[in-house]
């Protein structure tokens, strides 16, 4: 028996998110089916991050246990031959049987991409959130600064969460301009359900001067989700990287 | 009666190209249907460029004649409300009744995007051609230089063409590096059927050292399409802009 770690990139457009569901196509489901067929075993991967429907990833992580003789680093090649073209295995390796993708210190980095232009771009509609209001990036940065550090993020979390604690640490949060896109790049030790999309939704309102930057602090200190903490749509979000042992 | 000019952006993924076909969804067909419904007339647009299936556009151009009281510049707004999200009207204006999108001097600019990386990126698969071979951009530029100017491009044209002459002028051809993408940006007074995709296909072979740069000159001077003038896949291609009165 060995444990294999996969790093997985995907276009989430076509999927009902990561997590296996009955009567819906999910990334986890596609991986389980392909791995089970490949090994002849009944494989159920364990994923690091259960991304929502429509959310993308450049580096989600999953593990599975197998008796297969295929070396860990070879799964990259054999599995990619069985993947649809919107899922790509970008790395594979054997890890200790005790290695778990969620039960340890990690730093996760997400990017939320906003297309800030007068008109939508049909070729970027699936990978950005189109915002036609002129966004003030300096105000967004001012608002973002309140979120860096260890905080109770209950005000930036879906009420559907079942997390034991709503305290998380954001180690870095940048608002970057790249041509006509504004990218919110956030790194932290963990994110609550919908947390990045709520951060993006609130910062967009700050950027269009609908909220002052100080509103971010007020929502944080309120420690309770309100209707003012709006959730930005999924397609702008991409899980970029998970760093382990940090 | 007035003539209205539309500038149209689209994601070509879902379409069987620009041109109306029976039993296939095309950009032209979608525009005709929406405009006919909007005006109550039977509208058939005339397009500047009949892009292939899977090819994208940021600025294709089309005209139509109408008795509608909607001002030319308002069509942008009313038509966008009837468009699927992968087609966007980016401009509309009234033009003289004699103005034709093909029968005059134009400069068209196309971009062909290559993702040159070790592994494919699922979120760019529909908008780039993935090439895992290491491409030498200097060799590609050397090959591209042979194509600039007025030439008989019969060797860079599908045999399916019905053009009267295969002489065209390329006014500018650049091979640009942008992160992990190589972009072939070409401007000219007209392009033969599949010409940009064949230029891209040949330059990719030059970049991977399968052809020397001088092969481009040989294919040009051969003045006949051969199997060596390979056609790159459609999804990397985007019609960026058509300039009139040049």
Coordinates of C-alpha atoms in Angstrom, one line a residue:
Chain A
X1 CA 0.0 0.0 0.0
X2 CA 1.2 3.5 -0.8
X3 CA -0.2 7.0 -0.7
X4 CA 0.0 9.2 -3.8
X5 CA -0.4 13.0 -3.8
X6 CA -1.8 14.6 -6.9
X7 CA -1.6 18.3 -7.8
X8 CA -4.6 19.1 -10.0
X9 CA -5.5 22.0 -12.3
X10 CA -9.0 22.5 -13.7
X11 CA -11.4 24.7 -15.4
X12 CA -14.4 24.5 -13.0
X13 CA -17.0 25.8 -15.5
X14 CA -18.5 22.5 -16.4
X15 CA -18.4 21.0 -12.9
X16 CA -20.7 21.1 -9.8
X17 CA -17.6 21.9 -7.8
X18 CA -15.0 19.5 -6.3
X19 CA -17.0 17.4 -4.0
X20 CA -18.7 14.1 -5.1
X21 CA -22.5 14.5 -5.4
X22 CA -25.1 12.2 -6.7
X23 CA -26.4 13.0 -10.2
X24 CA -23.8 15.8 -10.7
X25 CA -20.4 15.8 -12.4
X26 CA -17.6 16.9 -10.0
X27 CA -13.8 17.0 -10.2
X28 CA -13.5 14.5 -7.3
X29 CA -16.0 12.2 -9.1
X30 CA -14.0 12.3 -12.3
X31 CA -10.7 11.5 -10.5
X32 CA -12.3 8.7 -8.5
X33 CA -13.7 7.0 -11.6
X34 CA -10.5 7.3 -13.6
X35 CA -8.3 6.1 -10.7
X36 CA -10.6 3.2 -9.9
X37 CA -10.6 2.1 -13.6
X38 CA -6.8 2.5 -13.8
X39 CA -6.0 0.5 -10.6
X40 CA -8.9 -2.0 -10.5
X41 CA -9.4 -0.8 -6.9
X42 CA -12.2 1.3 -5.5
X43 CA -10.5 4.6 -5.1
X44 CA -11.9 7.6 -3.2
X45 CA -9.5 10.6 -3.2
X46 CA -9.2 13.0 -0.3
X47 CA -9.0 16.6 -1.5
X48 CA -7.4 19.6 0.2
X49 CA -9.9 22.2 -0.9
X50 CA -13.6 21.6 -1.9
X51 CA -13.9 24.4 -4.5
X52 CA -17.4 25.5 -5.5
X53 CA -19.2 25.1 -8.8
X54 CA -17.6 27.3 -11.4
X55 CA -14.4 27.9 -9.4
X56 CA -11.1 27.0 -11.0
X57 CA -7.8 25.7 -9.7
X58 CA -4.2 25.7 -10.8
X59 CA -3.0 23.7 -7.8
X60 CA -5.6 21.8 -5.8
X61 CA -4.2 18.8 -4.0
X62 CA -5.6 15.3 -3.4
X63 CA -4.3 12.0 -2.1
X64 CA -5.3 8.3 -2.5
X65 CA -4.1 5.0 -1.3
X66 CA -3.4 2.2 -3.7
X67 CA -1.8 -1.3 -4.1
X68 CA -0.9 -0.4 -7.7
X69 CA 2.6 -1.0 -9.0
X70 CA 2.6 2.3 -10.9
X71 CA 5.2 4.5 -9.3
X72 CA 3.8 7.7 -7.6
X73 CA 5.5 10.0 -10.1
X74 CA 4.2 8.0 -13.0
X75 CA 0.5 8.7 -12.1
X76 CA 0.9 12.1 -13.7
X77 CA 1.3 10.6 -17.1
X78 CA -1.1 7.7 -17.0
X79 CA -3.8 9.7 -15.4
X80 CA -3.6 12.6 -17.8
X81 CA -4.4 10.2 -20.6
X82 CA -7.7 9.5 -19.0
X83 CA -8.6 13.0 -18.0
X84 CA -11.1 15.3 -19.9
X85 CA -9.3 18.3 -21.4
X86 CA -10.5 20.6 -18.6
X87 CA -8.7 18.7 -15.8
X88 CA -4.9 18.4 -15.8
X89 CA -2.8 16.5 -13.3
X90 CA 0.3 18.8 -12.9
X91 CA 2.3 16.7 -10.5
X92 CA 2.2 13.4 -8.7
X93 CA 4.4 11.8 -6.0
X94 CA 4.4 9.2 -3.3
X95 CA 4.0 10.6 0.2
X96 CA 4.1 8.9 3.6
X97 CA 0.9 6.9 4.6
X98 CA 0.3 9.4 7.4
X99 CA 0.4 12.5 5.1
X100 CA -3.1 14.1 4.9
X101 CA -3.9 17.1 2.7
X102 CA -6.0 18.9 5.3
X103 CA -4.6 17.9 8.7
X104 CA -1.4 20.0 8.7
X105 CA -0.1 23.5 8.4
X106 CA -0.7 24.9 4.9
X107 CA -0.7 28.2 3.1
X108 CA -3.3 28.5 0.4
X109 CA -3.2 31.2 -2.3
X110 CA -6.3 32.2 -4.2
X111 CA -6.7 34.8 -6.9
X112 CA -9.9 36.6 -7.7
X113 CA -9.9 38.2 -11.2
X114 CA -12.1 41.1 -12.0
X115 CA -12.4 42.4 -15.6
X116 CA -12.8 46.1 -15.1
X117 CA -13.8 47.5 -18.4
X118 CA -16.7 49.3 -20.2
X119 CA -17.8 46.1 -22.0
X120 CA -17.5 42.4 -21.3
X121 CA -15.0 40.2 -23.1
X122 CA -16.6 37.0 -24.3
X123 CA -13.3 35.1 -24.2
X124 CA -12.7 35.9 -20.5
X125 CA -16.3 35.6 -19.2
X126 CA -15.6 32.2 -17.7
X127 CA -12.5 33.3 -15.8
X128 CA -13.2 36.8 -14.6
X129 CA -15.9 38.7 -12.9
X130 CA -16.9 41.6 -15.2
X131 CA -17.4 44.9 -13.4
X132 CA -18.2 47.9 -15.6
X133 CA -18.1 50.5 -12.7
X134 CA -14.8 52.3 -12.5
X135 CA -12.9 50.7 -9.6
X136 CA -10.6 52.7 -7.4
X137 CA -7.7 50.3 -6.7
X138 CA -6.2 52.5 -4.0
X139 CA -9.4 52.4 -2.0
X140 CA -9.6 48.6 -2.5
X141 CA -6.0 48.3 -1.1
X142 CA -6.9 50.4 1.8
X143 CA -9.9 48.2 2.6
X144 CA -7.9 45.0 2.0
X145 CA -5.3 46.1 4.6
X146 CA -7.8 45.6 7.4
X147 CA -8.0 41.9 6.6
X148 CA -4.4 41.0 6.9
X149 CA -3.4 39.2 10.1
X150 CA -5.2 36.8 12.5
X151 CA -8.9 37.7 12.8
X152 CA -12.3 36.2 13.5
X153 CA -13.7 36.1 9.9
X154 CA -17.3 35.1 10.9
X155 CA -18.5 38.2 9.1
X156 CA -16.8 37.0 5.9
X157 CA -18.1 33.5 5.9
X158 CA -21.2 31.7 4.6
X159 CA -23.7 30.8 7.3
X160 CA -23.5 27.3 5.9
X161 CA -20.1 26.8 7.4
X162 CA -19.5 24.0 9.8
X163 CA -16.0 25.1 10.8
X164 CA -15.2 24.7 14.5
X165 CA -13.6 28.1 14.7
X166 CA -13.9 31.1 12.4
X167 CA -10.5 32.5 13.3
X168 CA -8.1 32.4 10.4
X169 CA -4.8 34.2 9.4
X170 CA -4.4 36.0 6.2
X171 CA -0.6 36.4 5.7
X172 CA -0.8 38.4 2.5
X173 CA -3.5 40.2 0.5
X174 CA -2.7 42.2 -2.6
X175 CA -4.8 44.1 -5.0
X176 CA -2.9 44.0 -8.4
X177 CA -3.6 45.8 -11.6
X178 CA -2.8 43.8 -14.8
X179 CA -4.0 45.5 -18.0
X180 CA -7.8 45.8 -17.7
X181 CA -7.9 43.2 -14.9
X182 CA -7.8 43.8 -11.2
X183 CA -6.5 40.7 -9.3
X184 CA -7.1 40.1 -5.6
X185 CA -4.4 37.8 -4.5
X186 CA -4.8 36.4 -1.0
X187 CA -2.7 33.9 1.0
X188 CA -3.6 32.4 4.3
X189 CA -3.6 29.4 6.6
X190 CA -7.1 28.5 5.7
X191 CA -10.3 30.0 4.3
X192 CA -13.9 29.6 5.5
X193 CA -16.7 28.7 3.2
X194 CA -17.1 31.4 0.5
X195 CA -14.6 33.6 2.4
X196 CA -12.5 34.7 -0.6
X197 CA -15.6 35.4 -2.7
X198 CA -17.0 37.5 0.1
X199 CA -13.7 39.4 0.5
X200 CA -13.9 40.0 -3.3
X201 CA -17.5 41.1 -3.2
X202 CA -16.9 43.6 -0.4
X203 CA -13.7 45.0 -1.9
X204 CA -15.5 45.5 -5.3
X205 CA -18.1 47.6 -3.4
X206 CA -15.2 49.6 -1.8
X207 CA -13.6 50.1 -5.2
X208 CA -16.8 51.5 -6.7
X209 CA -17.2 53.8 -3.7
X210 CA -20.4 52.1 -2.6
X211 CA -18.7 51.3 0.8
X212 CA -15.8 53.4 2.4
X213 CA -12.7 51.3 3.0
X214 CA -13.5 51.4 6.8
X215 CA -16.6 49.3 6.1
X216 CA -14.3 46.3 5.8
X217 CA -13.2 46.8 9.4
X218 CA -16.8 47.3 10.5
X219 CA -17.8 44.0 8.9
X220 CA -14.8 42.2 10.4
X221 CA -15.5 43.6 13.9
X222 CA -19.3 42.8 13.6
X223 CA -18.3 39.1 13.7
X224 CA -21.5 38.1 12.1
X225 CA -22.5 37.6 8.5
X226 CA -24.8 40.3 7.2
X227 CA -26.4 41.0 3.8
X228 CA -23.8 43.8 3.3
X229 CA -21.0 41.2 3.1
X230 CA -21.9 40.2 -0.5
X231 CA -20.5 37.2 -2.3
X232 CA -18.8 37.8 -5.7
X233 CA -19.6 35.2 -8.4
X234 CA -17.6 32.0 -8.6
X235 CA -16.0 32.3 -12.1
X236 CA -13.5 35.0 -11.0
X237 CA -12.0 32.6 -8.4
X238 CA -9.0 30.3 -8.8
X239 CA -7.1 28.3 -6.2
X240 CA -3.6 29.0 -7.3
X241 CA -1.4 27.0 -4.9
X242 CA -1.2 25.1 -1.6
X243 CA 2.1 25.1 0.2
X244 CA 2.7 22.5 2.8
X245 CA 4.9 22.5 5.9
X246 CA 4.6 26.3 6.4
Chain B
X1 CA -33.6 52.9 -44.9
X2 CA -30.3 53.1 -43.2
X3 CA -27.2 51.0 -42.9
X4 CA -25.8 50.1 -39.5
X5 CA -22.2 48.9 -38.9
X6 CA -21.6 46.5 -35.9
X7 CA -18.3 45.7 -34.3
X8 CA -18.6 42.2 -32.8
X9 CA -16.5 40.3 -30.3
X10 CA -17.1 36.6 -29.7
X11 CA -15.9 33.4 -28.2
X12 CA -16.0 31.1 -31.2
X13 CA -15.8 27.8 -29.2
X14 CA -19.5 27.0 -29.4
X15 CA -20.0 28.1 -33.0
X16 CA -19.6 26.5 -36.4
X17 CA -17.8 29.6 -37.5
X18 CA -19.2 33.0 -38.7
X19 CA -21.1 32.0 -41.8
X20 CA -24.7 30.9 -41.8
X21 CA -25.1 27.1 -42.3
X22 CA -28.1 24.9 -42.2
X23 CA -28.4 22.8 -39.0
X24 CA -25.5 24.5 -37.3
X25 CA -25.2 27.5 -34.9
X26 CA -23.1 30.3 -36.3
X27 CA -22.3 33.9 -35.2
X28 CA -24.0 35.3 -38.4
X29 CA -27.1 33.2 -37.8
X30 CA -27.4 34.4 -34.2
X31 CA -27.1 38.0 -35.3
X32 CA -29.6 37.6 -38.1
X33 CA -32.2 36.0 -35.8
X34 CA -31.8 38.6 -33.1
X35 CA -31.9 41.6 -35.5
X36 CA -34.9 40.1 -37.4
X37 CA -36.8 39.7 -34.1
X38 CA -35.8 43.2 -33.0
X39 CA -36.8 45.0 -36.1
X40 CA -39.6 42.8 -37.5
X41 CA -37.8 42.8 -40.8
X42 CA -35.9 39.9 -42.4
X43 CA -32.3 40.9 -41.7
X44 CA -29.2 39.2 -43.2
X45 CA -26.0 40.8 -42.1
X46 CA -22.9 41.1 -44.3
X47 CA -19.7 40.2 -42.4
X48 CA -16.2 41.4 -43.0
X49 CA -14.5 38.2 -42.1
X50 CA -15.9 34.6 -42.2
X51 CA -14.0 33.2 -39.2
X52 CA -13.7 29.4 -38.9
X53 CA -15.3 27.2 -36.3
X54 CA -13.5 27.7 -32.9
X55 CA -11.8 31.0 -34.0
X56 CA -12.5 34.0 -31.8
X57 CA -12.9 37.7 -32.5
X58 CA -12.4 41.0 -30.6
X59 CA -13.5 43.1 -33.6
X60 CA -15.2 41.5 -36.5
X61 CA -17.4 43.8 -38.5
X62 CA -20.9 43.4 -40.0
X63 CA -23.5 45.7 -41.6
X64 CA -27.2 45.4 -42.2
X65 CA -29.9 47.6 -43.7
X66 CA -33.0 48.5 -41.8
X67 CA -36.1 50.7 -41.7
X68 CA -36.0 50.6 -37.9
X69 CA -36.3 53.9 -36.0
X70 CA -33.6 52.7 -33.5
X71 CA -30.6 55.1 -34.0
X72 CA -27.4 53.4 -35.2
X73 CA -25.5 54.0 -32.0
X74 CA -28.3 52.5 -29.9
X75 CA -28.2 49.1 -31.5
X76 CA -25.2 48.4 -29.3
X77 CA -27.4 48.4 -26.2
X78 CA -30.6 46.8 -27.5
X79 CA -28.8 44.1 -29.3
X80 CA -26.5 43.1 -26.4
X81 CA -29.6 42.4 -24.4
X82 CA -30.5 39.7 -26.9
X83 CA -27.1 38.2 -27.3
X84 CA -25.9 35.0 -25.6
X85 CA -23.0 35.7 -23.3
X86 CA -20.3 34.6 -25.7
X87 CA -21.2 37.3 -28.3
X88 CA -20.8 40.9 -27.4
X89 CA -21.5 43.9 -29.7
X90 CA -18.7 46.4 -28.9
X91 CA -19.8 49.2 -31.1
X92 CA -22.6 50.3 -33.5
X93 CA -23.0 53.3 -35.8
X94 CA -24.9 54.4 -38.9
X95 CA -22.8 54.3 -42.1
X96 CA -23.5 55.5 -45.7
X97 CA -25.7 53.0 -47.7
X98 CA -22.8 52.5 -50.0
X99 CA -20.4 51.4 -47.2
X100 CA -19.5 47.7 -47.6
X101 CA -17.4 45.8 -45.0
X102 CA -15.4 43.9 -47.7
X103 CA -15.3 46.1 -50.8
X104 CA -12.7 48.6 -49.6
X105 CA -9.2 49.1 -48.3
X106 CA -8.8 47.5 -44.9
X107 CA -6.1 46.4 -42.6
X108 CA -6.9 43.4 -40.5
X109 CA -5.0 42.3 -37.4
X110 CA -5.0 38.7 -36.2
X111 CA -3.3 37.2 -33.1
X112 CA -2.4 33.6 -32.9
X113 CA -1.7 32.6 -29.2
X114 CA 0.6 29.7 -28.3
X115 CA 0.8 28.4 -24.8
X116 CA 4.4 27.2 -24.7
X117 CA 4.7 25.3 -21.4
X118 CA 5.5 21.8 -20.1
X119 CA 1.8 21.1 -19.2
X120 CA -1.5 22.4 -20.6
X121 CA -3.5 25.0 -18.7
X122 CA -7.2 23.9 -18.6
X123 CA -8.4 27.5 -18.3
X124 CA -6.6 28.6 -21.4
X125 CA -7.2 25.5 -23.6
X126 CA -10.0 27.2 -25.6
X127 CA -8.0 30.4 -26.4
X128 CA -4.4 29.1 -27.0
X129 CA -2.7 26.3 -28.9
X130 CA -0.7 24.3 -26.4
X131 CA 2.8 23.4 -27.6
X132 CA 5.0 21.6 -25.1
X133 CA 8.2 21.6 -27.3
X134 CA 10.5 24.4 -26.3
X135 CA 10.0 27.1 -29.0
X136 CA 13.0 29.3 -30.1
X137 CA 11.4 32.7 -30.5
X138 CA 14.4 34.2 -32.4
X139 CA 14.2 31.5 -35.1
X140 CA 10.4 32.2 -35.3
X141 CA 11.1 35.9 -35.8
X142 CA 13.7 35.1 -38.5
X143 CA 11.2 32.9 -40.3
X144 CA 8.4 35.5 -39.9
X145 CA 10.5 38.2 -41.5
X146 CA 10.3 36.5 -44.9
X147 CA 6.5 36.9 -45.0
X148 CA 6.3 40.7 -44.5
X149 CA 5.5 42.7 -47.7
X150 CA 3.6 41.9 -50.9
X151 CA 3.8 38.2 -51.9
X152 CA 1.9 35.5 -53.6
X153 CA 0.7 33.5 -50.6
X154 CA -0.6 30.5 -52.6
X155 CA 1.7 28.3 -50.5
X156 CA 0.1 29.6 -47.3
X157 CA -3.6 29.1 -48.3
X158 CA -6.1 26.3 -48.2
X159 CA -6.7 24.7 -51.5
X160 CA -10.4 25.3 -50.8
X161 CA -9.9 29.1 -51.5
X162 CA -11.9 30.7 -54.2
X163 CA -9.9 34.0 -54.1
X164 CA -9.3 35.6 -57.5
X165 CA -5.7 36.3 -56.6
X166 CA -3.4 34.9 -54.0
X167 CA -1.3 38.0 -53.7
X168 CA -1.6 39.8 -50.4
X169 CA 0.4 42.3 -48.4
X170 CA 1.5 41.7 -44.8
X171 CA 2.3 45.1 -43.3
X172 CA 3.5 43.8 -39.9
X173 CA 4.2 40.4 -38.4
X174 CA 5.5 40.2 -34.9
X175 CA 6.3 37.3 -32.7
X176 CA 5.8 38.4 -29.1
X177 CA 6.6 36.7 -25.8
X178 CA 4.1 37.4 -22.9
X179 CA 4.8 35.2 -19.9
X180 CA 4.4 31.6 -21.0
X181 CA 2.6 32.6 -24.2
X182 CA 4.0 33.3 -27.6
X183 CA 1.8 35.5 -29.7
X184 CA 2.0 35.8 -33.5
X185 CA 0.5 39.2 -34.3
X186 CA 0.0 39.8 -38.0
X187 CA -1.5 42.8 -39.9
X188 CA -2.3 42.9 -43.6
X189 CA -4.6 44.0 -46.3
X190 CA -6.4 40.7 -46.5
X191 CA -5.8 37.1 -45.7
X192 CA -6.5 34.0 -47.7
X193 CA -8.5 31.0 -46.3
X194 CA -6.6 29.5 -43.4
X195 CA -3.6 31.8 -44.1
X196 CA -3.0 32.9 -40.5
X197 CA -3.3 29.4 -39.2
X198 CA -0.9 28.1 -41.8
X199 CA 1.6 30.9 -41.0
X200 CA 1.3 29.9 -37.3
X201 CA 1.6 26.2 -38.1
X202 CA 4.8 26.7 -40.1
X203 CA 6.3 29.2 -37.6
X204 CA 5.7 26.7 -34.8
X205 CA 7.7 24.1 -36.7
X206 CA 10.5 26.7 -37.2
X207 CA 10.4 27.4 -33.4
X208 CA 10.8 23.8 -32.5
X209 CA 13.7 23.5 -35.0
X210 CA 11.8 21.0 -37.2
X211 CA 12.1 23.5 -40.1
X212 CA 15.0 26.0 -40.5
X213 CA 13.7 29.6 -40.8
X214 CA 14.6 29.6 -44.6
X215 CA 11.9 27.0 -45.0
X216 CA 9.3 29.8 -44.8
X217 CA 10.9 31.4 -47.9
X218 CA 11.0 28.1 -49.7
X219 CA 7.2 27.5 -49.0
X220 CA 6.5 31.1 -50.1
X221 CA 8.5 30.7 -53.3
X222 CA 7.0 27.3 -54.1
X223 CA 3.6 29.2 -54.7
X224 CA 1.7 26.0 -54.2
X225 CA 0.2 24.5 -51.0
X226 CA 2.1 21.4 -49.8
X227 CA 1.7 19.1 -46.8
X228 CA 4.6 20.8 -45.2
X229 CA 2.6 24.0 -44.8
X230 CA 0.6 22.7 -41.8
X231 CA -2.4 24.4 -40.4
X232 CA -2.4 25.2 -36.7
X233 CA -5.6 24.5 -34.7
X234 CA -8.4 27.2 -34.7
X235 CA -8.6 28.0 -31.0
X236 CA -5.4 30.0 -30.9
X237 CA -6.6 32.4 -33.5
X238 CA -8.4 35.7 -32.8
X239 CA -9.4 38.4 -35.2
X240 CA -8.4 41.5 -33.2
X241 CA -9.3 44.5 -35.3
X242 CA -10.3 45.7 -38.8
X243 CA -9.2 49.2 -39.7
X244 CA -11.0 50.9 -42.6
X245 CA -9.8 53.5 -44.9
X246 CA -6.2 52.5 -44.7

